PDB file of C-alpha atoms in Angstrom:
ATOM      1  CA  UNK A 232      21.094 -17.544  -4.770  1.00 81.00           C
ATOM      2  CA  UNK A 233      18.925 -14.069  -3.762  1.00 92.00           C
ATOM      3  CA  UNK A 234      15.374 -13.684  -4.210  1.00 95.00           C
ATOM      4  CA  UNK A 235      12.616 -11.063  -2.915  1.00 97.00           C
ATOM      5  CA  UNK A 236       8.951 -12.069  -2.019  1.00 98.00           C
ATOM      6  CA  UNK A 237       6.545  -9.606  -3.080  1.00 98.00           C
ATOM      7  CA  UNK A 238       3.132 -10.022  -1.633  1.00 98.00           C
ATOM      8  CA  UNK A 239       0.235  -7.643  -2.862  1.00 97.00           C
ATOM      9  CA  UNK A 240      -3.278  -7.842  -1.418  1.00 95.00           C
ATOM     10  CA  UNK A 241      -6.015  -8.948  -3.125  1.00 92.00           C
ATOM     11  CA  UNK A 242      -6.708  -7.060  -6.592  1.00 88.00           C
ATOM     12  CA  UNK A 243      -5.523  -7.012  -9.640  1.00 91.00           C
ATOM     13  CA  UNK A 244      -4.197  -3.117  -9.047  1.00 90.00           C
ATOM     14  CA  UNK A 245      -2.422  -4.406  -6.626  1.00 93.00           C
ATOM     15  CA  UNK A 246      -1.086  -7.490  -8.223  1.00 95.00           C
ATOM     16  CA  UNK A 247       0.347  -4.892 -11.284  1.00 95.00           C
ATOM     17  CA  UNK A 248       1.976  -2.739  -8.831  1.00 95.00           C
ATOM     18  CA  UNK A 249       4.195  -5.028  -7.660  1.00 96.00           C
ATOM     19  CA  UNK A 250       5.127  -7.482 -10.899  1.00 97.00           C
ATOM     20  CA  UNK A 251       6.534  -3.462 -11.622  1.00 96.00           C
ATOM     21  CA  UNK A 252       8.133  -3.609  -8.958  1.00 96.00           C
ATOM     22  CA  UNK A 253       9.463  -6.525  -9.050  1.00 96.00           C
ATOM     23  CA  UNK A 254      10.606  -5.412 -12.673  1.00 97.00           C
ATOM     24  CA  UNK A 255      12.221  -2.602 -11.548  1.00 95.00           C
ATOM     25  CA  UNK A 256      14.261  -4.564  -8.808  1.00 95.00           C
ATOM     26  CA  UNK A 257      15.904  -6.566 -11.462  1.00 96.00           C
ATOM     27  CA  UNK A 258      17.087  -4.653 -13.462  1.00 95.00           C
ATOM     28  CA  UNK A 259      18.568  -2.569 -10.960  1.00 94.00           C
ATOM     29  CA  UNK A 260      19.556  -6.281  -9.208  1.00 93.00           C
ATOM     30  CA  UNK A 261      19.545  -9.361 -12.270  1.00 94.00           C
ATOM     31  CA  UNK A 262      21.137 -11.777 -10.107  1.00 94.00           C
ATOM     32  CA  UNK A 263      17.474 -11.818  -7.778  1.00 95.00           C
ATOM     33  CA  UNK A 264      14.464 -13.745  -7.804  1.00 96.00           C
ATOM     34  CA  UNK A 265      11.175 -13.058  -7.454  1.00 97.00           C
ATOM     35  CA  UNK A 266       8.697 -14.543  -5.823  1.00 98.00           C
ATOM     36  CA  UNK A 267       5.138 -13.558  -5.553  1.00 98.00           C
ATOM     37  CA  UNK A 268       2.690 -14.828  -2.904  1.00 98.00           C
ATOM     38  CA  UNK A 269      -1.056 -14.754  -4.536  1.00 96.00           C
ATOM     39  CA  UNK A 270      -4.027 -14.654  -2.519  1.00 93.00           C
ATOM     40  CA  UNK A 271      -7.018 -16.399  -3.933  1.00 84.00           C
ATOM     41  CA  UNK A 272     -10.242 -14.417  -2.810  1.00 79.00           C
ATOM     42  CA  UNK A 273     -13.545 -16.271  -1.338  1.00 75.00           C
ATOM     43  CA  UNK A 274     -15.425 -14.473  -4.675  1.00 70.00           C
ATOM     44  CA  UNK A 275     -15.749 -14.733  -8.026  1.00 60.00           C
ATOM     45  CA  UNK A 276     -13.440 -11.458  -9.620  1.00 59.00           C
ATOM     46  CA  UNK A 277     -11.680 -11.495 -12.676  1.00 65.00           C
ATOM     47  CA  UNK A 278      -9.247 -13.787 -13.283  1.00 80.00           C
ATOM     48  CA  UNK A 279      -5.881 -12.502 -12.957  1.00 88.00           C
ATOM     49  CA  UNK A 280      -4.705 -16.013 -15.083  1.00 90.00           C
ATOM     50  CA  UNK A 281      -3.705 -14.093 -18.880  1.00 92.00           C
ATOM     51  CA  UNK A 282      -1.704 -11.638 -16.615  1.00 94.00           C
ATOM     52  CA  UNK A 283       0.110 -13.877 -14.506  1.00 95.00           C
ATOM     53  CA  UNK A 284       0.302 -16.243 -17.949  1.00 95.00           C
ATOM     54  CA  UNK A 285       2.510 -13.162 -19.701  1.00 96.00           C
ATOM     55  CA  UNK A 286       4.687 -11.917 -17.351  1.00 97.00           C
ATOM     56  CA  UNK A 287       5.428 -15.260 -16.394  1.00 96.00           C
ATOM     57  CA  UNK A 288       6.528 -16.402 -20.055  1.00 96.00           C
ATOM     58  CA  UNK A 289       8.091 -12.663 -20.497  1.00 96.00           C
ATOM     59  CA  UNK A 290      10.043 -12.039 -17.643  1.00 96.00           C
ATOM     60  CA  UNK A 291      11.183 -15.520 -15.760  1.00 95.00           C
ATOM     61  CA  UNK A 292      12.711 -14.560 -13.299  1.00 96.00           C
ATOM     62  CA  UNK A 293       9.236 -13.456 -11.669  1.00 98.00           C
ATOM     63  CA  UNK A 294       7.673 -16.364 -10.296  1.00 97.00           C
ATOM     64  CA  UNK A 295       3.706 -16.976  -8.571  1.00 97.00           C
ATOM     65  CA  UNK A 296       3.048 -18.763  -5.596  1.00 96.00           C
ATOM     66  CA  UNK A 297      -0.593 -19.394  -5.044  1.00 95.00           C
ATOM     67  CA  UNK A 298      -1.186 -19.726  -1.451  1.00 95.00           C
ATOM     68  CA  UNK A 299      -4.477 -22.602  -0.267  1.00 94.00           C
ATOM     69  CA  UNK A 300      -7.818 -21.277  -0.440  1.00 90.00           C
ATOM     70  CA  UNK A 301      -9.740 -19.855   2.694  1.00 91.00           C
ATOM     71  CA  UNK A 302     -13.378 -20.537   2.734  1.00 87.00           C
ATOM     72  CA  UNK A 303     -14.662 -17.721   3.949  1.00 90.00           C
ATOM     73  CA  UNK A 304     -18.615 -17.023   3.757  1.00 88.00           C
ATOM     74  CA  UNK A 305     -18.707 -13.571   1.698  1.00 86.00           C
ATOM     75  CA  UNK A 306     -22.387 -12.468   3.308  1.00 88.00           C
ATOM     76  CA  UNK A 307     -21.254 -12.921   6.446  1.00 90.00           C
ATOM     77  CA  UNK A 308     -18.995  -9.600   6.263  1.00 92.00           C
ATOM     78  CA  UNK A 309     -20.799  -6.322   5.929  1.00 91.00           C
ATOM     79  CA  UNK A 310     -17.895  -5.009   3.011  1.00 90.00           C
ATOM     80  CA  UNK A 311     -15.454  -6.606   0.612  1.00 89.00           C
ATOM     81  CA  UNK A 312     -13.572  -4.470   2.315  1.00 92.00           C
ATOM     82  CA  UNK A 313     -13.860  -6.400   6.106  1.00 93.00           C
ATOM     83  CA  UNK A 314     -14.006 -10.087   4.151  1.00 93.00           C
ATOM     84  CA  UNK A 315     -10.117  -9.226   2.339  1.00 93.00           C
ATOM     85  CA  UNK A 316      -8.464  -7.695   5.679  1.00 95.00           C
ATOM     86  CA  UNK A 317      -9.481 -11.172   7.577  1.00 95.00           C
ATOM     87  CA  UNK A 318      -8.593 -12.899   4.552  1.00 95.00           C
ATOM     88  CA  UNK A 319      -4.939 -11.546   4.696  1.00 96.00           C
ATOM     89  CA  UNK A 320      -4.803 -12.113   8.777  1.00 96.00           C
ATOM     90  CA  UNK A 321      -5.845 -16.380   8.182  1.00 96.00           C
ATOM     91  CA  UNK A 322      -3.502 -16.558   5.158  1.00 96.00           C
ATOM     92  CA  UNK A 323      -0.459 -16.323   8.429  1.00 98.00           C
ATOM     93  CA  UNK A 324       0.602 -19.075   8.591  1.00 97.00           C
ATOM     94  CA  UNK A 325       0.665 -19.797   4.284  1.00 97.00           C
ATOM     95  CA  UNK A 326       2.182 -17.443   4.241  1.00 98.00           C
ATOM     96  CA  UNK A 327       5.140 -18.628   7.479  1.00 98.00           C
ATOM     97  CA  UNK A 328       4.404 -22.368   5.136  1.00 98.00           C
ATOM     98  CA  UNK A 329       6.184 -20.802   1.858  1.00 98.00           C
ATOM     99  CA  UNK A 330       8.772 -18.403   3.919  1.00 98.00           C
ATOM    100  CA  UNK A 331       9.797 -21.954   5.423  1.00 97.00           C
ATOM    101  CA  UNK A 332       9.810 -23.512   2.210  1.00 96.00           C
ATOM    102  CA  UNK A 333      11.550 -20.441  -0.252  1.00 96.00           C
ATOM    103  CA  UNK A 334      14.092 -20.925   2.317  1.00 94.00           C
ATOM    104  CA  UNK A 335      15.234 -24.337   2.191  1.00 94.00           C
ATOM    105  CA  UNK A 336      16.355 -23.387  -1.786  1.00 93.00           C
ATOM    106  CA  UNK A 337      17.579 -19.821  -1.545  1.00 93.00           C
ATOM    107  CA  UNK A 338      17.447 -16.919   0.896  1.00 95.00           C
ATOM    108  CA  UNK A 339      15.572 -14.647   1.319  1.00 96.00           C
ATOM    109  CA  UNK A 340      16.872 -11.450   0.903  1.00 95.00           C
ATOM    110  CA  UNK A 341      14.160  -9.468   1.852  1.00 96.00           C
ATOM    111  CA  UNK A 342      10.035  -8.943   1.683  1.00 97.00           C
ATOM    112  CA  UNK A 343       8.069  -6.672   0.756  1.00 97.00           C
ATOM    113  CA  UNK A 344       4.675  -6.055   1.589  1.00 97.00           C
ATOM    114  CA  UNK A 345       0.852  -4.182   0.628  1.00 95.00           C
ATOM    115  CA  UNK A 346      -0.008  -1.466   3.994  1.00 96.00           C
ATOM    116  CA  UNK A 347      -3.196  -4.416   3.702  1.00 96.00           C
ATOM    117  CA  UNK A 348      -0.493  -7.151   4.604  1.00 97.00           C
ATOM    118  CA  UNK A 349       0.736  -6.268   7.464  1.00 97.00           C
ATOM    119  CA  UNK A 350      -0.153  -9.673   9.604  1.00 97.00           C
ATOM    120  CA  UNK A 351       3.103 -10.790   7.426  1.00 98.00           C
ATOM    121  CA  UNK A 352       4.953  -8.532   9.053  1.00 97.00           C
ATOM    122  CA  UNK A 353       4.580 -10.995  12.580  1.00 97.00           C
ATOM    123  CA  UNK A 354       5.434 -13.606  10.298  1.00 98.00           C
ATOM    124  CA  UNK A 355       9.253 -12.826   8.835  1.00 97.00           C
ATOM    125  CA  UNK A 356       9.918 -11.263  11.815  1.00 96.00           C
ATOM    126  CA  UNK A 357       9.759 -15.066  12.872  1.00 96.00           C
ATOM    127  CA  UNK A 358      12.537 -16.084  10.507  1.00 97.00           C
ATOM    128  CA  UNK A 359      14.228 -12.922  10.883  1.00 96.00           C
ATOM    129  CA  UNK A 360      13.886 -11.672   7.394  1.00 97.00           C
ATOM    130  CA  UNK A 361      13.074  -7.773   7.052  1.00 96.00           C
ATOM    131  CA  UNK A 362      10.445  -6.530   5.991  1.00 96.00           C
ATOM    132  CA  UNK A 363       9.469  -3.432   3.721  1.00 96.00           C
ATOM    133  CA  UNK A 364       6.255  -1.898   2.660  1.00 96.00           C
ATOM    134  CA  UNK A 365       5.224  -0.606  -0.687  1.00 96.00           C
ATOM    135  CA  UNK A 366       3.773   2.913  -0.365  1.00 94.00           C
ATOM    136  CA  UNK A 367       1.742   3.228  -3.010  1.00 92.00           C
ATOM    137  CA  UNK A 368       0.257   6.603  -2.741  1.00 91.00           C
ATOM    138  CA  UNK A 369       2.539   9.801  -2.089  1.00 92.00           C
ATOM    139  CA  UNK A 370       4.284  10.989   1.253  1.00 93.00           C
ATOM    140  CA  UNK A 371       1.148  13.526   2.245  1.00 94.00           C
ATOM    141  CA  UNK A 372      -0.764  10.206   2.604  1.00 94.00           C
ATOM    142  CA  UNK A 373       1.840   8.166   4.083  1.00 95.00           C
ATOM    143  CA  UNK A 374       2.246  11.144   6.469  1.00 95.00           C
ATOM    144  CA  UNK A 375      -1.351  10.839   7.527  1.00 95.00           C
ATOM    145  CA  UNK A 376      -0.949   6.375   7.982  1.00 96.00           C
ATOM    146  CA  UNK A 377       1.582   6.649  10.136  1.00 96.00           C
ATOM    147  CA  UNK A 378       0.317   9.722  12.078  1.00 95.00           C
ATOM    148  CA  UNK A 379      -2.419   7.633  12.726  1.00 96.00           C
ATOM    149  CA  UNK A 380      -1.668   5.890  16.122  1.00 96.00           C
ATOM    150  CA  UNK A 381      -0.643   9.623  18.010  1.00 95.00           C
ATOM    151  CA  UNK A 382      -4.207  11.143  16.283  1.00 95.00           C
ATOM    152  CA  UNK A 383      -5.993   7.728  18.171  1.00 96.00           C
ATOM    153  CA  UNK A 384      -4.241   8.418  21.258  1.00 94.00           C
ATOM    154  CA  UNK A 385      -5.553  11.892  21.682  1.00 93.00           C
ATOM    155  CA  UNK A 386      -8.846  11.298  20.313  1.00 93.00           C
ATOM    156  CA  UNK A 387     -11.996  10.048  21.819  1.00 94.00           C
ATOM    157  CA  UNK A 388     -14.018  11.018  18.904  1.00 95.00           C
ATOM    158  CA  UNK A 389     -14.650   9.389  15.683  1.00 97.00           C
ATOM    159  CA  UNK A 390     -12.950  10.918  12.416  1.00 96.00           C
ATOM    160  CA  UNK A 391     -16.192  11.531  11.299  1.00 95.00           C
ATOM    161  CA  UNK A 392     -17.779  13.769  14.248  1.00 95.00           C
ATOM    162  CA  UNK A 393     -14.109  15.435  15.181  1.00 93.00           C
ATOM    163  CA  UNK A 394     -15.209  18.079  12.661  1.00 92.00           C
ATOM    164  CA  UNK A 395     -11.978  19.390  13.560  1.00 93.00           C
ATOM    165  CA  UNK A 396      -8.752  19.905  11.451  1.00 94.00           C
ATOM    166  CA  UNK A 397      -6.008  17.236  11.855  1.00 94.00           C
ATOM    167  CA  UNK A 398      -2.201  18.495  12.095  1.00 94.00           C
ATOM    168  CA  UNK A 399       0.444  16.421  10.414  1.00 95.00           C
ATOM    169  CA  UNK A 400       3.256  16.330  10.116  1.00 95.00           C
ATOM    170  CA  UNK A 401       4.877  17.663   7.058  1.00 95.00           C
ATOM    171  CA  UNK A 402       1.580  18.444   5.618  1.00 94.00           C
ATOM    172  CA  UNK A 403      -1.253  21.350   5.548  1.00 94.00           C
ATOM    173  CA  UNK A 404      -4.000  20.819   7.906  1.00 93.00           C
ATOM    174  CA  UNK A 405      -6.782  18.071   6.995  1.00 93.00           C
ATOM    175  CA  UNK A 406     -10.096  18.104   7.619  1.00 94.00           C
ATOM    176  CA  UNK A 407     -11.191  14.847   9.928  1.00 94.00           C
ATOM    177  CA  UNK A 408     -13.906  13.677   6.936  1.00 94.00           C
ATOM    178  CA  UNK A 409     -10.651  14.079   4.562  1.00 93.00           C
ATOM    179  CA  UNK A 410      -9.217  10.715   5.811  1.00 94.00           C
ATOM    180  CA  UNK A 411      -9.323   7.964   4.581  1.00 93.00           C
ATOM    181  CA  UNK A 412     -13.697   5.929   4.440  1.00 94.00           C
ATOM    182  CA  UNK A 413     -12.410   3.022   6.698  1.00 95.00           C
ATOM    183  CA  UNK A 414     -10.373   5.303   9.307  1.00 96.00           C
ATOM    184  CA  UNK A 415     -13.446   7.931   9.717  1.00 97.00           C
ATOM    185  CA  UNK A 416     -15.869   5.051  12.642  1.00 97.00           C
ATOM    186  CA  UNK A 417     -13.222   4.137  15.152  1.00 96.00           C
ATOM    187  CA  UNK A 418     -15.792   1.354  16.619  1.00 96.00           C
ATOM    188  CA  UNK A 419     -15.121  -0.846  13.587  1.00 95.00           C
ATOM    189  CA  UNK A 420     -13.698  -3.435  12.757  1.00 95.00           C
ATOM    190  CA  UNK A 421     -12.064  -1.969   9.913  1.00 96.00           C
ATOM    191  CA  UNK A 422     -11.013   0.883  11.395  1.00 97.00           C
ATOM    192  CA  UNK A 423      -8.297  -1.624  14.027  1.00 97.00           C
ATOM    193  CA  UNK A 424      -7.075  -3.188  11.724  1.00 97.00           C
ATOM    194  CA  UNK A 425      -6.167   0.175  10.171  1.00 97.00           C
ATOM    195  CA  UNK A 426      -4.738   1.299  12.819  1.00 97.00           C
ATOM    196  CA  UNK A 427      -2.525  -2.140  13.497  1.00 97.00           C
ATOM    197  CA  UNK A 428      -1.799  -1.579   9.852  1.00 97.00           C
ATOM    198  CA  UNK A 429      -0.675   2.158  10.862  1.00 96.00           C
ATOM    199  CA  UNK A 430       1.517   0.554  14.212  1.00 95.00           C
ATOM    200  CA  UNK A 431       3.209  -1.822  11.841  1.00 96.00           C
ATOM    201  CA  UNK A 432       3.883  -0.083   9.313  1.00 94.00           C
ATOM    202  CA  UNK A 433       6.772   1.767  11.563  1.00 91.00           C
ATOM    203  CA  UNK A 434       8.519  -0.728  12.533  1.00 92.00           C
ATOM    204  CA  UNK A 435       9.669  -1.878   9.352  1.00 94.00           C
ATOM    205  CA  UNK A 436      13.196  -2.157   8.232  1.00 93.00           C
ATOM    206  CA  UNK A 437      11.826   0.555   5.639  1.00 93.00           C
ATOM    207  CA  UNK A 438       8.995   1.753   2.782  1.00 94.00           C
ATOM    208  CA  UNK A 439       8.426   2.707  -0.288  1.00 94.00           C
ATOM    209  CA  UNK A 440       7.286   5.083  -1.759  1.00 92.00           C
ATOM    210  CA  UNK A 441       4.943   6.047  -4.825  1.00 89.00           C
ATOM    211  CA  UNK A 442       7.191   9.689  -4.741  1.00 88.00           C
ATOM    212  CA  UNK A 443       9.570  12.302  -5.156  1.00 86.00           C
ATOM    213  CA  UNK A 444      11.532  14.825  -3.176  1.00 86.00           C
ATOM    214  CA  UNK A 445       9.669  17.610  -5.447  1.00 87.00           C
ATOM    215  CA  UNK A 446       6.420  17.373  -5.361  1.00 89.00           C
ATOM    216  CA  UNK A 447       6.465  16.479  -1.251  1.00 91.00           C
ATOM    217  CA  UNK A 448       9.635  18.124   0.275  1.00 92.00           C
ATOM    218  CA  UNK A 449       8.089  18.438   3.378  1.00 94.00           C
ATOM    219  CA  UNK A 450       6.255  15.562   3.695  1.00 94.00           C
ATOM    220  CA  UNK A 451       9.318  13.004   3.074  1.00 93.00           C
ATOM    221  CA  UNK A 452      11.216  15.479   5.268  1.00 94.00           C
ATOM    222  CA  UNK A 453       8.581  14.915   7.779  1.00 94.00           C
ATOM    223  CA  UNK A 454       8.500  11.189   7.554  1.00 93.00           C
ATOM    224  CA  UNK A 455      12.191  10.900   7.532  1.00 91.00           C
ATOM    225  CA  UNK A 456      13.216  13.168  10.546  1.00 92.00           C
ATOM    226  CA  UNK A 457      10.606  10.256  11.953  1.00 91.00           C
ATOM    227  CA  UNK A 458       8.340  13.254  12.804  1.00 93.00           C
ATOM    228  CA  UNK A 459       4.883  10.946  12.063  1.00 93.00           C
ATOM    229  CA  UNK A 460       6.241   8.201  14.412  1.00 89.00           C
ATOM    230  CA  UNK A 461       7.170   9.195  17.313  1.00 77.00           C
ATOM    231  CA  UNK A 462       7.844   6.546  18.991  1.00 72.00           C
ATOM    232  CA  UNK A 463       9.890   4.766  16.179  1.00 62.00           C
ATOM    233  CA  UNK A 464      13.334   5.719  14.539  1.00 51.00           C
ATOM    234  CA  UNK A 465      12.071   5.977  10.951  1.00 45.00           C
ATOM    235  CA  UNK A 466      13.579   4.701   8.575  1.00 46.00           C
ATOM    236  CA  UNK A 467       0.744   4.050 -17.149  1.00 37.00           C
ATOM    237  CA  UNK A 468      -1.143   6.130 -18.450  1.00 35.00           C
ATOM    238  CA  UNK A 469       0.732   8.759 -19.340  1.00 38.00           C
ATOM    239  CA  UNK A 470       0.971   8.655 -22.740  1.00 41.00           C
ATOM    240  CA  UNK A 471      -2.499   9.868 -22.911  1.00 36.00           C
ATOM    241  CA  UNK A 472      -2.261  12.758 -21.831  1.00 34.00           C
ATOM    242  CA  UNK A 473       0.815  14.626 -22.379  1.00 40.00           C
ATOM    243  CA  UNK A 474      -0.068  15.591 -26.202  1.00 40.00           C
ATOM    244  CA  UNK A 475      -0.134  19.624 -25.847  1.00 39.00           C
ATOM    245  CA  UNK A 476      -3.901  19.509 -27.019  1.00 42.00           C
ATOM    246  CA  UNK A 477      -4.738  18.069 -23.320  1.00 42.00           C
ATOM    247  CA  UNK A 478      -5.866  21.593 -22.106  1.00 43.00           C
ATOM    248  CA  UNK A 479      -6.846  19.854 -18.454  1.00 42.00           C
ATOM    249  CA  UNK A 480      -7.294  16.393 -17.322  1.00 48.00           C
ATOM    250  CA  UNK A 481     -10.675  15.950 -14.448  1.00 56.00           C
ATOM    251  CA  UNK A 482      -8.849  13.074 -12.020  1.00 53.00           C
ATOM    252  CA  UNK A 483     -10.346  11.938  -9.138  1.00 60.00           C
ATOM    253  CA  UNK A 484      -7.055  13.011  -7.172  1.00 58.00           C
ATOM    254  CA  UNK A 485      -5.791   8.986  -7.165  1.00 65.00           C
ATOM    255  CA  UNK A 486      -1.642   9.280  -6.626  1.00 58.00           C
ATOM    256  CA  UNK A 487      -0.792   7.169 -10.486  1.00 70.00           C
ATOM    257  CA  UNK A 488      -3.359  10.384 -11.881  1.00 64.00           C
ATOM    258  CA  UNK A 489      -1.779  13.286 -10.147  1.00 61.00           C
ATOM    259  CA  UNK A 490       2.022  11.806 -10.932  1.00 62.00           C
ATOM    260  CA  UNK A 491       1.408  11.610 -14.508  1.00 63.00           C
ATOM    261  CA  UNK A 492      -0.417  15.498 -14.701  1.00 59.00           C
ATOM    262  CA  UNK A 493       2.090  16.706 -12.438  1.00 61.00           C
ATOM    263  CA  UNK A 494       4.422  15.224 -14.870  1.00 57.00           C
ATOM    264  CA  UNK A 495       3.039  16.515 -17.958  1.00 54.00           C
ATOM    265  CA  UNK A 496       2.232  19.636 -16.521  1.00 56.00           C
ATOM    266  CA  UNK A 497      -1.291  19.519 -17.467  1.00 52.00           C
ATOM    267  CA  UNK A 498      -3.503  21.736 -14.745  1.00 60.00           C
ATOM    268  CA  UNK A 499      -6.106  19.034 -13.567  1.00 55.00           C
ATOM    269  CA  UNK A 500     -10.295  19.443 -11.766  1.00 61.00           C
ATOM    270  CA  UNK A 501     -10.516  17.502  -9.180  1.00 61.00           C
ATOM    271  CA  UNK A 502     -13.170  14.978  -8.653  1.00 59.00           C
ATOM    272  CA  UNK A 503     -11.926  13.005  -6.002  1.00 64.00           C
ATOM    273  CA  UNK A 504     -14.674   9.714  -4.920  1.00 66.00           C
ATOM    274  CA  UNK A 505     -13.194   7.529  -2.513  1.00 54.00           C
ATOM    275  CA  UNK A 506      -9.500   5.882  -0.228  1.00 59.00           C
ATOM    276  CA  UNK A 507      -6.950   8.516   0.033  1.00 62.00           C
ATOM    277  CA  UNK A 508      -8.324  10.565  -3.052  1.00 62.00           C
ATOM    278  CA  UNK A 509      -9.776  13.120  -0.771  1.00 68.00           C
ATOM    279  CA  UNK A 510      -6.616  13.734   1.654  1.00 67.00           C
ATOM    280  CA  UNK A 511      -4.886  13.944  -2.206  1.00 59.00           C
ATOM    281  CA  UNK A 512      -7.114  16.930  -2.628  1.00 60.00           C
ATOM    282  CA  UNK A 513      -5.572  18.610   0.907  1.00 61.00           C
ATOM    283  CA  UNK A 514      -1.837  17.943   0.201  1.00 57.00           C
ATOM    284  CA  UNK A 515      -1.747  19.649  -3.560  1.00 60.00           C
ATOM    285  CA  UNK A 516      -4.153  22.496  -3.074  1.00 60.00           C
TER     286      UNK A 516
END
C-alpha cells in the first residue's frame, strides 16, 4: 500500500486547502491513502473537529493524525505568526516519529507540506521521503518567495526602508514595501524564518502552485527556467460571482478571489490588506 502524507500549517484555511488537494489526488489515484498531520496550537482557535469528522465520514481514504501537543507560552511571542513558526520547528521530532510509524505499514510515496512547515523538509530527507510544497498563492507570488534569498544576499536594508522597485524574474517590478509583511523588517526572527523557508523550498522535489499558464505565463516560465532560484535546478465562492447581475467585485486581492473573478470575467476593485495581497495587485496590474 502506498500513502501520501500532507502536512498543513495550523488554521482552518490551511487545513481545508490540503484536504481538497488530498481529494484531487484520490480522484486521479484512488489506490493511494492520504494521511494529514494536524498540529494543535497552544491557544484557543475555532474548532476543526466538526470539519475533520465530516471529511473522515465522507472520504474514508483520508485519515488524520494529531501530533502531540507542545506547551508554549503565547504571551512570550510578539505575534501569533511567531508562535506558530516556533511550534512547527519544535514539531520536527513528532513529524519524524509519525513518518517512521507510517513507513512500518506502507510506503510513503511523498510528503506534501505547507510553506510554513518547511522545517519538515530535513526530516523527510533523512527518511528518504520526497517532499513537495503546496503553494496556494499564484506563480507571481511564488517567484517572489523563491527569489527572496537572492534579493537578501544583494541588499543590506530592510524592504520597508529600501524605497526601490525590485526586479524579480517573471513579474513586473514590485515596490519593496509591497513585499509580504513578515519580509519587510530583516532584523526580526519571522523574517529569518521566511528566508529559511524560501531557501528550503528551492531544494524540494517540486512545488504545486495554484495557477494556470494563460494567467501567469511569464511567471511560470521564469520558475520553470530556474531564473528564480539561480543556484538550484528548479523543478469556492465561485458561484457567488458568476451571475450576470454582478458588475464588479471588491476584493482584497487574495489569490482565490483573483482566480474566481478572473474565471467569471468580473472586473475587480482592489483593496489589498495583508499577506501577499499587495504583491498580487502588482502582478495583475
